[in-house]
Each structure stands twice: as structure tokens, then as C-alpha cells.
C-alpha positions as a Python dict, from the first residue, in 0.01 Angstrom:
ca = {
    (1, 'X'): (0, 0, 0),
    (2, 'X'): (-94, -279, 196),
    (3, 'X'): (-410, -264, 503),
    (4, 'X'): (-115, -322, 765),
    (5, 'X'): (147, -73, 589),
    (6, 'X'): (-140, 175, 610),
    (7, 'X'): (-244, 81, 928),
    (8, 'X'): (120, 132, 1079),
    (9, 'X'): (128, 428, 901),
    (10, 'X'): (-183, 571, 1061),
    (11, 'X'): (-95, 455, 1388),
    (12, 'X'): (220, 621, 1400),
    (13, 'X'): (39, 957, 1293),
    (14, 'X'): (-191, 900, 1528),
    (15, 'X'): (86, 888, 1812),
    (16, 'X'): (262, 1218, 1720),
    (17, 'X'): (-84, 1421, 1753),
    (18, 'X'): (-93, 1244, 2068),
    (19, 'X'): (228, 1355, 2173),
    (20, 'X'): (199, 1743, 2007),
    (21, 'X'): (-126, 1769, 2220),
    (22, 'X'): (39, 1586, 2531),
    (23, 'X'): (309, 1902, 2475),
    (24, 'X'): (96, 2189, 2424),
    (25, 'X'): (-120, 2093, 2719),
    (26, 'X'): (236, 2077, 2940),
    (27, 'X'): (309, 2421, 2764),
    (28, 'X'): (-21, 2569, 2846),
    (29, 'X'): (-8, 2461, 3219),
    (30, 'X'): (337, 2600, 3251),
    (31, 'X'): (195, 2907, 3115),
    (32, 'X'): (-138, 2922, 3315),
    (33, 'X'): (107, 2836, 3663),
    (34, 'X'): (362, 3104, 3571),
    (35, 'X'): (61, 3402, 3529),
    (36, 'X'): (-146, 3300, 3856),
    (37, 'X'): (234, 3302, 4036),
    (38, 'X'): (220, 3633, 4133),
    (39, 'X'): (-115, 3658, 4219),
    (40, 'X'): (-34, 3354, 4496),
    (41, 'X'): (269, 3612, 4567),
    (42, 'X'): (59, 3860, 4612),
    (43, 'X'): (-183, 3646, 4819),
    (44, 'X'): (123, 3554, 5072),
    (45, 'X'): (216, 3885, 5117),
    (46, 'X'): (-130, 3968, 5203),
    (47, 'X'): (-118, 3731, 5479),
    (48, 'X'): (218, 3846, 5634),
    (49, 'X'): (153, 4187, 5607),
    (50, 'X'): (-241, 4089, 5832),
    (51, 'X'): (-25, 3873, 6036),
    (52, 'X'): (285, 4065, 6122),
    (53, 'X'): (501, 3762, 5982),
    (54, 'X'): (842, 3918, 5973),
    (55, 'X'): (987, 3609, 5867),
    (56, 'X'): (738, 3515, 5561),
    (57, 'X'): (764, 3898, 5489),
    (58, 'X'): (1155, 3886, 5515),
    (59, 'X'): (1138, 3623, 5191),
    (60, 'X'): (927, 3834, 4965),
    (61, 'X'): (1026, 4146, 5028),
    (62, 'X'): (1388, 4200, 4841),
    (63, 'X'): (1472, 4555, 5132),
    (64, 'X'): (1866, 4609, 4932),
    (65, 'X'): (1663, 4631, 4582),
    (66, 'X'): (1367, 4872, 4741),
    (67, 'X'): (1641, 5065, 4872),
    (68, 'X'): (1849, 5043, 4593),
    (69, 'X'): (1528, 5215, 4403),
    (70, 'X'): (1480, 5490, 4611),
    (71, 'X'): (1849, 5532, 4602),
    (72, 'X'): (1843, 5551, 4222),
    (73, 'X'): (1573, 5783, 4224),
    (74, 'X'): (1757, 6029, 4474),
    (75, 'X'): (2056, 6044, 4250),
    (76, 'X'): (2035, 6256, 3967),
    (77, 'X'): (2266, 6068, 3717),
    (78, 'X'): (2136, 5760, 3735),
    (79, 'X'): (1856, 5582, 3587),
    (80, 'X'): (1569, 5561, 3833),
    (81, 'X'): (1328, 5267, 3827),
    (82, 'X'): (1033, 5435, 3982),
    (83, 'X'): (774, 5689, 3914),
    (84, 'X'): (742, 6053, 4006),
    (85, 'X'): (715, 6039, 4388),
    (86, 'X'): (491, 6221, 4563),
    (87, 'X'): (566, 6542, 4758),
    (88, 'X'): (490, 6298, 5100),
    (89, 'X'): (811, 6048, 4987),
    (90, 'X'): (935, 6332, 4939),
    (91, 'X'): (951, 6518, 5252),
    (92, 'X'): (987, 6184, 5382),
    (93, 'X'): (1315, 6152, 5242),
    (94, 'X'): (1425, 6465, 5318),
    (95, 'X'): (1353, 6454, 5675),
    (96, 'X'): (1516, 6126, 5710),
    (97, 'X'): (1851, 6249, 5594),
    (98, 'X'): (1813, 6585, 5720),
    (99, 'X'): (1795, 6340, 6051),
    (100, 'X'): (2054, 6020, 6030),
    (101, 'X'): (2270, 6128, 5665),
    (102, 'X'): (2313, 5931, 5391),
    (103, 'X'): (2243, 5626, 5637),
    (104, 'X'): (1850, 5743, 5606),
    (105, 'X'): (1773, 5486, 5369),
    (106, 'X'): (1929, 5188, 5536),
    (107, 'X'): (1751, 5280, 5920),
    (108, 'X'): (1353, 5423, 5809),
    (109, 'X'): (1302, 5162, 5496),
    (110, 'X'): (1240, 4852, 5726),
    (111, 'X'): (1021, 4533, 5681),
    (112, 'X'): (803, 4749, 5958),
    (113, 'X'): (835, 5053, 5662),
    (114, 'X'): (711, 4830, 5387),
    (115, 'X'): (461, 4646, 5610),
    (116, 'X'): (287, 5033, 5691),
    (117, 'X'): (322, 5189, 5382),
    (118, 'X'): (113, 4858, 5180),
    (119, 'X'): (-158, 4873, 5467),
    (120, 'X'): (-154, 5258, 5483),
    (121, 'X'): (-515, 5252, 5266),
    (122, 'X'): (-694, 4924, 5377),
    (123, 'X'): (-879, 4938, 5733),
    (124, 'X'): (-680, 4765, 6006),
    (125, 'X'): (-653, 4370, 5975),
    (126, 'X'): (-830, 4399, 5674),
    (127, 'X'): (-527, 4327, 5461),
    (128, 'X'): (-429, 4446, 5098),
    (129, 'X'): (-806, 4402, 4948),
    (130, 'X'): (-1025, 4703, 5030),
    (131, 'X'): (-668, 4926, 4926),
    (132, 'X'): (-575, 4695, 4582),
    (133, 'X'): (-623, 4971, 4298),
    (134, 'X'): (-415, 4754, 4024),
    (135, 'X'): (-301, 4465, 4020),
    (136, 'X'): (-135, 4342, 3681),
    (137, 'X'): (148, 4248, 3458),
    (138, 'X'): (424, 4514, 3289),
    (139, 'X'): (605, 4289, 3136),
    (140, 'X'): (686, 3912, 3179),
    (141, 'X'): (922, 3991, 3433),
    (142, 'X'): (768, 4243, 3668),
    (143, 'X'): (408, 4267, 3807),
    (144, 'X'): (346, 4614, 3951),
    (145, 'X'): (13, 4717, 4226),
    (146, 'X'): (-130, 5036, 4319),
    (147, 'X'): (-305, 5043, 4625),
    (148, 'X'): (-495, 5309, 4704),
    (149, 'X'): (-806, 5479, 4576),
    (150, 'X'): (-846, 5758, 4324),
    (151, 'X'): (-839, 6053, 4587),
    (152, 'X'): (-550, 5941, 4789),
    (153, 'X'): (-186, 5948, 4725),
    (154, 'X'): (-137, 5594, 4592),
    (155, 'X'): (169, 5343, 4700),
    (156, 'X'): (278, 5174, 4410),
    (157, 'X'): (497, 4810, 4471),
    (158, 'X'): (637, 4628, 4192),
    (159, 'X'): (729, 4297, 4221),
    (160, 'X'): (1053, 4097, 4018),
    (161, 'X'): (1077, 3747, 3876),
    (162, 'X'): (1403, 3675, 4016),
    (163, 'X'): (1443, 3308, 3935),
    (164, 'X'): (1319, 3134, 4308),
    (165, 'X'): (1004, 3365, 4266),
    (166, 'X'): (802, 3697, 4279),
    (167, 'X'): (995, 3923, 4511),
    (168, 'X'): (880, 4280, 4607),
    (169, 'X'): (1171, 4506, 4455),
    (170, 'X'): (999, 4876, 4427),
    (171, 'X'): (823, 5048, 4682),
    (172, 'X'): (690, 5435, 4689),
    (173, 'X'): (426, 5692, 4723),
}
């Protein structure tokens, strides 16, 4: 082989490792920005719930799919999407639609609802911190917290990729 042949043939080797690590360094920053996502998500939330933002609150809080939960739970034949509540959500429930039907759900789970029952553990204005128990990955798609320490009835959110972002989806006690 010729010194140029070889040289071209070098070069061009040269330029796909180039290129593969130009690709795997995209593909590791997509991957590094799409885990620390909902920990920013998390970090928002933490500031609307301190500040009262109904708005910012409004836009990661999905209220038809945390209703839609409890809903799921309540009914016997279908598949619920939460844990075993605790006798509190319970009697919560119960009272509720004991009170205002099968409208319960709609009028007591609220922005205001979700905004008390994440701040129920952490001193007031001290946000979700002194309260965050867990904070981690179930599966690529959902990213679950428990706040609350190991003697007290813990609140457990999950939040949902839905496409635009992390969204709170599950809510209960």
C-alpha cells in the first residue's frame, strides 16, 4: 500500500472513532439529563408547595390521574395503582363520601389537598426536605417518594413520565 493510501486509510478510521465517541458522549448526556429530570421535578414542586404557587403546582400535579388512583383503589374490580392505604386515607375516604357521595373525590382531593398532605411531615416553610424518606426510580417511567419518617404514617407520591415531563400522578397515606 502506498504512505498516502495508508494515510487516507488511517485518517478515515481516525474520523469514525471521532464520531462513535462524539455519539456516545450525546448518548450519555441524554442519559445523565433524563435521570437528574425528576429530581429538578421534584425540586419545583418543592418550591410551589413553600410558596403556595397554585399555578406552578397546577402543571405538575396531574389532580384527574391522582383521583383516578384513589378511584381505582376504591373499586374492587379494578386494578389499583397504589399501595395498601392506611387506616387515616381510609377514614378519610369514608367520611368524605359518607359527606358529599360519590362526588367526594372530585371536591376534598384539591391542589390545597395535595399541597397539605406532601408538607404534612416537614416543619412549616421548610419545604419537602426534613420529610423526604425516598426518593428514587421504579422503573424508567415512574419515580415514586415517601415522605415521612419511620414512626409516622408515610405519604407516598409517584410521579409519571408523560412525554412534556415528570407529573405527580399518585398520591396517598
Amino acid at each position: 500500500m502506498r504512505p498516502r493510501a495508508l494515510a487516507g486509510t488511517l485518517g478515515a478510521a481516525s474520523g469514525r472513532r471521532r464520531q462513535l465517541a462524539r455519539v456516545l458522549l450525546a448518548l450519555a448526556l441524554i442519559v445523565f439529563a433524563y435521570l437528574v429530570w425528576p429530581y429538578l421535578t421534584l425540586w419545583r414542586l418543592d418550591r410551589a408547595l413553600v410558596r403556595d404557587d397554585q399555578a406552578a403546582l397546577a402543571r405538575l400535579v396531574d389532580l384527574d390521574a391522582v383521583r383516578d388512583a384513589i378511584r381505582r383503589q376504591l373499586n374492587k374490580e379494578a386494578v389499583g395503582r397504589i399501595g395498601p392505604p392506611s387506616d387515616a386515607f381510609i377514614a378519610w375516604l369514608e367520611d368524605g363520601i359518607r359527606r358529599d357521595g360519590t362526588a367526594a373525590l372530585d371536591r376534598a382531593v384539591t391542589l390545597e389537598w395535595v399541597r397539605e398532605r406532601m408538607l404534612a411531615h416537614s416543619p412549616p416553610g421548610a419545604g419537602l426536605g426534613p420529610a423526604l424518606a425516598r426518593a428514587a426510580f421504579d422503573d424508567p417511567l415512574n419515580f415514586s417518594l415517601r415522605l415521612g419518617g419511620a414512626s409516622q404514617v408515610p405519604v407516598t407520591v409517584r410521579m409519571a413520565f408523560t412525554g412534556l415531563g415528570w407529573r405527580v400522578r399518585v398520591l396517598y397515606y
